[in-house]
Amino acid sequence: MATSTNPSISTKIGHGLAKVLRINLNYRNPTGKEDLTRGESVFSVSSADTYVEEEPTVADWFRSLSPSGRDVLQYFINLFPFIQWMPRYNAEWLFGDLVAGITVGAVVVPQSMAYAQLAQLPPEFGLYSSFMGVLIYWFFATSKDITIGPVAVMSTVVGNIVAQAAVTNPSIPGHVIASAVAVIAGAIVVFIGLIRCGWIVDFIPLAAISAFMTSSALNIAAGQIPTMLGEKNVNNRDSTYLVVIHTLQKLPTTQLDAAMGLTALLMLYLIRSCANLAARRYPNRKKTFFFLSTLRTAFVILLYTMISWLVNKGRPAAKASFKILGDVPRGFTHAGVPVINREIIGIFASQLPASVIVLLIEHIAISKSFGRVNNYTIDPSQEMVAIGVTNLLGPFLGAYPATGSFSRTAIKSKAGVRTPFAGVITAVVVLLAIYALTAVFFYIPSASLAAVIIHAVGDLITPPNTVYQFWRISPLEVIIFFAGVLVTIFSSIENGIYTTICVSIAVLLFRVVKAKGRFLGRVKVHSVIGDHYGKDGPNYNPSDKCPPNDPETSSRFIFLPLEHDDGSNPQIGVSSPHPGIYIYRFSEGFNYPNANHYLDYMVATIFRETRRTNPSTYPKLGDRPWNDPGPRSASSAPDRSHLPPLKSIILDFSSVNNVDITSVQHLIDVRNQLDAYAAPDRVEWHMACINNRWTKRALASAGFGFPNPEGELSYSRWKPIFSVAEIGGSSSAAAAAEERDLKRRQTLDVESNSVGKASRNAGPDGIQRESRSASASSEDFEKDIGAAKAYKQANQAIARVAVVHGLNRPLFHIDLTSALQSAIANVERRGRGVEVDVVVEGAAPH
């Protein structure tokens, strides 16, 4: 790679400014000599090509972030995913969407009216929200299964806001406040989606989501029991435990509503249980029983509506025998521009974060789950756009906040939905209900709707078996789960959400800060086929001379923690890699929160297991630092002569993606500290498994990756170990193998002809000599040729190789094996005072 000897004008200007500002451009080159660039003085193998790795620049970083014209076009195309699948829409897809859309429509109509009561709104607002949710979502959807509309948890949050506003601002109608919440929350969510920051929901773990769903279900179910029993004067907006207490206290006031509610709830569970049992007994009719189970909500509501009509026919709603839904206006009577001003925003500003979180976590969690089940991938950012646009436009027809529904999504998925267009079919069903069935809605018993809500949210409760599986995976997160549930029960849904998220993030930070590094040792392992492993161990002798590629006897070195805290067999003896050489692995990144904890543990362990290179570093008592006063007398000093001096440290960066200024500065400080400890020698630092170019740049800028200067700041001839690999193209292994095979066949043809001629001619004594005939097997002959030393050397000369990592970073290694080999080779070189030959891993010796 040729470089220009004449610097450009920009380079000259930059160097001039650096000189004026007293910036040392060569601060990482202690000798001040020309940097190693090509590697001719450090590496020479006739069959290898050199490679010098260039550092990434800020311009490269900006180019990686700057979108191209094609990226911009793709961004706008991705905003409307239906463009990609709508042109391929067909009759089979339409049939599946019709079945799923009608099925979901039959469920969403009664559910949406019930959820509107949770939101302290008239039932028609639930229908408006359902219609706009399913109608708008399909334009922006990346999930075919999700059904957007009113949900129990979001309705409860909105109901708390509306109930609070009824006390503080009674002049403002509840539906106006609910629409304003939808617009503001939708605007926030759509903004997050447009800037493609959907990844923020990944900070909310599954334990927090499960706690939120479970506690919300318990809160909602407890709040609906008084309505189902017909109890009066029970505030279902109190904390869950207070609602339960007040419900029990008011049991004597139970009305006829209990008959309509309890029997409806019992029938819902009975139909589902019978359908599931029949599906298991008659698997060939499983689909039929599924649809019967799915339509149980519509069937129960129609049945109890008919009973209510028979009982309350001709009576006004106020004089009915039990509480009924009452008048539901026909059409979109509340359509209009949402009213949003400072006063209205001030009413719900404190609960806006909880509203946004509820919109996001329930929808994204459900869409991801069903995407995995049905083998497709959703785009969280695009899903946020869909939610946001739905909540931005829905209030123009009177809708309140809507998001993905778990129960309706499960029904839609099992009904065989094919595309998001099924939402349009559901919208048509809801539209028919808004215009054609409002007279029927008048007689729906409120207790039966409460039973529908309790039955629906029951599926949101995390089963005990799932909690047990959580415990097996991460006991700490189960504690977080129960903390969120208890806070919700004794406080509110909003506080439960904040608790689980904050505690989860705190645990994450604690794990990052207190991440523990591990010292590694080397172990030689052998691969053994499973059925060759008996009770007394592997049935093989590792000392036998076997082909190196035999899976039963091939051996290799691996690196395990010296303390076996990774679960490896403690009977396996893990040896220290080399006296004075330590391999240290970062377990969870290496950044400013955990850098100090990592390195403190490393330094403490090294001080405990090594001795100073020069024991007389402090010849007088007054020369010792205050924090290392030493023993009171020379006789009481512990004997550490048997411990090795510190020579090299190998850092395993396999789990590190990025480093920062703080972490690198900690490394510099520790390097200086250990250099003083190892004086007059200097500790060599080898870095292995670095996967990020910016991490290499950061470490190289701090002086890592280069050999230590010796003597008067001069480098000795440095000969590290480089890992090489075959070059692709005509010099690849495949091409070399093909050429070797061709030569082998040509050789066999020549030898076969010669042998055939010889066998036809007898010797002068009339005796036929034994020879290899043309018809003889060529396998043995090929083995003879392959075993020939000259032939091996010829074959090895065909393939060209090149170093994997740049020669200008000799102490950055591709893996721990090459790092350890390099460290040992140079420790031995310094111990003998002579140079060692270069060792090139993966190539023939030079």
PDB file of N, CA and C in Angstrom, residues 35 79 107 110 126 211 215 262 280 308 327 364 385 420 471-472 491 598 612 625 659 675 712 786 801 821:
ATOM      1  N   ASP A  35       6.896   5.549  12.494  1.00  0.00           N
ATOM      2  CA  ASP A  35       6.021   4.441  12.877  1.00  0.00           C
ATOM      3  C   ASP A  35       6.224   3.246  11.959  1.00  0.00           C
ATOM      4  N   LEU A  79     -42.358   3.460   5.608  1.00  0.00           N
ATOM      5  CA  LEU A  79     -43.446   4.077   6.360  1.00  0.00           C
ATOM      6  C   LEU A  79     -44.805   3.505   5.959  1.00  0.00           C
ATOM      7  N   VAL A 107     -66.056  -9.919  18.540  1.00  0.00           N
ATOM      8  CA  VAL A 107     -65.521  -9.828  19.893  1.00  0.00           C
ATOM      9  C   VAL A 107     -65.307  -8.374  20.307  1.00  0.00           C
ATOM     10  N   PRO A 110     -68.610  -5.877  21.814  1.00  0.00           N
ATOM     11  CA  PRO A 110     -68.958  -5.848  23.245  1.00  0.00           C
ATOM     12  C   PRO A 110     -67.789  -5.455  24.140  1.00  0.00           C
ATOM     13  N   GLY A 126     -65.998   3.738  23.041  1.00  0.00           N
ATOM     14  CA  GLY A 126     -65.254   2.508  22.806  1.00  0.00           C
ATOM     15  C   GLY A 126     -65.401   2.026  21.378  1.00  0.00           C
ATOM     16  N   ALA A 211     -45.153  -8.217  35.180  1.00  0.00           N
ATOM     17  CA  ALA A 211     -45.677  -7.637  36.421  1.00  0.00           C
ATOM     18  C   ALA A 211     -46.741  -6.586  36.121  1.00  0.00           C
ATOM     19  N   SER A 215     -50.490  -7.263  37.440  1.00  0.00           N
ATOM     20  CA  SER A 215     -51.033  -6.338  38.434  1.00  0.00           C
ATOM     21  C   SER A 215     -52.192  -5.524  37.874  1.00  0.00           C
ATOM     22  N   LEU A 262     -72.666 -12.904  37.570  1.00  0.00           N
ATOM     23  CA  LEU A 262     -71.998 -14.150  37.954  1.00  0.00           C
ATOM     24  C   LEU A 262     -72.311 -15.279  36.987  1.00  0.00           C
ATOM     25  N   ARG A 280     -59.549 -31.213  22.160  1.00  0.00           N
ATOM     26  CA  ARG A 280     -58.549 -32.240  22.452  1.00  0.00           C
ATOM     27  C   ARG A 280     -59.090 -33.639  22.153  1.00  0.00           C
ATOM     28  N   SER A 308     -82.468  -9.414  29.233  1.00  0.00           N
ATOM     29  CA  SER A 308     -82.720  -8.061  29.732  1.00  0.00           C
ATOM     30  C   SER A 308     -83.897  -7.414  29.009  1.00  0.00           C
ATOM     31  N   ASP A 327     -79.045   4.427  26.489  1.00  0.00           N
ATOM     32  CA  ASP A 327     -79.005   4.947  25.114  1.00  0.00           C
ATOM     33  C   ASP A 327     -77.583   4.988  24.576  1.00  0.00           C
ATOM     34  N   ILE A 364     -45.941  -3.398  21.733  1.00  0.00           N
ATOM     35  CA  ILE A 364     -44.694  -3.952  21.211  1.00  0.00           C
ATOM     36  C   ILE A 364     -44.469  -5.363  21.731  1.00  0.00           C
ATOM     37  N   VAL A 385     -45.034   4.185  14.836  1.00  0.00           N
ATOM     38  CA  VAL A 385     -45.679   5.085  13.891  1.00  0.00           C
ATOM     39  C   VAL A 385     -47.159   4.716  13.756  1.00  0.00           C
ATOM     40  N   PRO A 420     -52.550  -7.731   7.236  1.00  0.00           N
ATOM     41  CA  PRO A 420     -53.155  -6.684   8.068  1.00  0.00           C
ATOM     42  C   PRO A 420     -54.481  -6.155   7.522  1.00  0.00           C
ATOM     43  N   TRP A 471     -38.181 -17.964  37.811  1.00  0.00           N
ATOM     44  CA  TRP A 471     -37.323 -18.212  38.963  1.00  0.00           C
ATOM     45  C   TRP A 471     -36.131 -19.083  38.577  1.00  0.00           C
ATOM     46  N   ARG A 472     -36.373 -20.065  37.724  1.00  0.00           N
ATOM     47  CA  ARG A 472     -35.269 -20.925  37.278  1.00  0.00           C
ATOM     48  C   ARG A 472     -34.259 -20.149  36.465  1.00  0.00           C
ATOM     49  N   SER A 491     -50.877   0.499  45.747  1.00  0.00           N
ATOM     50  CA  SER A 491     -50.781   1.907  45.347  1.00  0.00           C
ATOM     51  C   SER A 491     -51.611   2.140  44.084  1.00  0.00           C
ATOM     52  N   TYR A 598     -13.319  -3.474  37.425  1.00  0.00           N
ATOM     53  CA  TYR A 598     -12.544  -4.480  36.692  1.00  0.00           C
ATOM     54  C   TYR A 598     -11.070  -4.436  37.085  1.00  0.00           C
ATOM     55  N   ARG A 612       7.654  -8.129  43.425  1.00  0.00           N
ATOM     56  CA  ARG A 612       8.328  -7.046  42.715  1.00  0.00           C
ATOM     57  C   ARG A 612       9.541  -7.588  41.976  1.00  0.00           C
ATOM     58  N   PRO A 625       6.097   4.460  50.221  1.00  0.00           N
ATOM     59  CA  PRO A 625       4.892   5.310  50.268  1.00  0.00           C
ATOM     60  C   PRO A 625       4.085   5.009  51.521  1.00  0.00           C
ATOM     61  N   VAL A 659     -15.100   1.289  23.911  1.00  0.00           N
ATOM     62  CA  VAL A 659     -14.473   1.821  25.115  1.00  0.00           C
ATOM     63  C   VAL A 659     -14.641   3.333  25.098  1.00  0.00           C
ATOM     64  N   ASP A 675       3.968  -0.805  35.772  1.00  0.00           N
ATOM     65  CA  ASP A 675       5.342  -0.578  35.319  1.00  0.00           C
ATOM     66  C   ASP A 675       6.240  -0.219  36.501  1.00  0.00           C
ATOM     67  N   GLU A 712      17.418   2.993  26.347  1.00  0.00           N
ATOM     68  CA  GLU A 712      17.222   4.426  26.206  1.00  0.00           C
ATOM     69  C   GLU A 712      16.152   4.691  25.157  1.00  0.00           C
ATOM     70  N   GLY A 786       1.386 -38.179  -1.625  1.00  0.00           N
ATOM     71  CA  GLY A 786       1.016 -37.152  -0.655  1.00  0.00           C
ATOM     72  C   GLY A 786       1.945 -37.114   0.528  1.00  0.00           C
ATOM     73  N   VAL A 801      -0.696 -16.530   1.509  1.00  0.00           N
ATOM     74  CA  VAL A 801      -1.344 -16.143   2.750  1.00  0.00           C
ATOM     75  C   VAL A 801      -1.041 -14.681   3.059  1.00  0.00           C
ATOM     76  N   GLN A 821       1.102 -16.953  22.777  1.00  0.00           N
ATOM     77  CA  GLN A 821       2.353 -17.345  22.116  1.00  0.00           C
ATOM     78  C   GLN A 821       3.296 -16.163  21.983  1.00  0.00           C
TER      79      GLN A 821
END
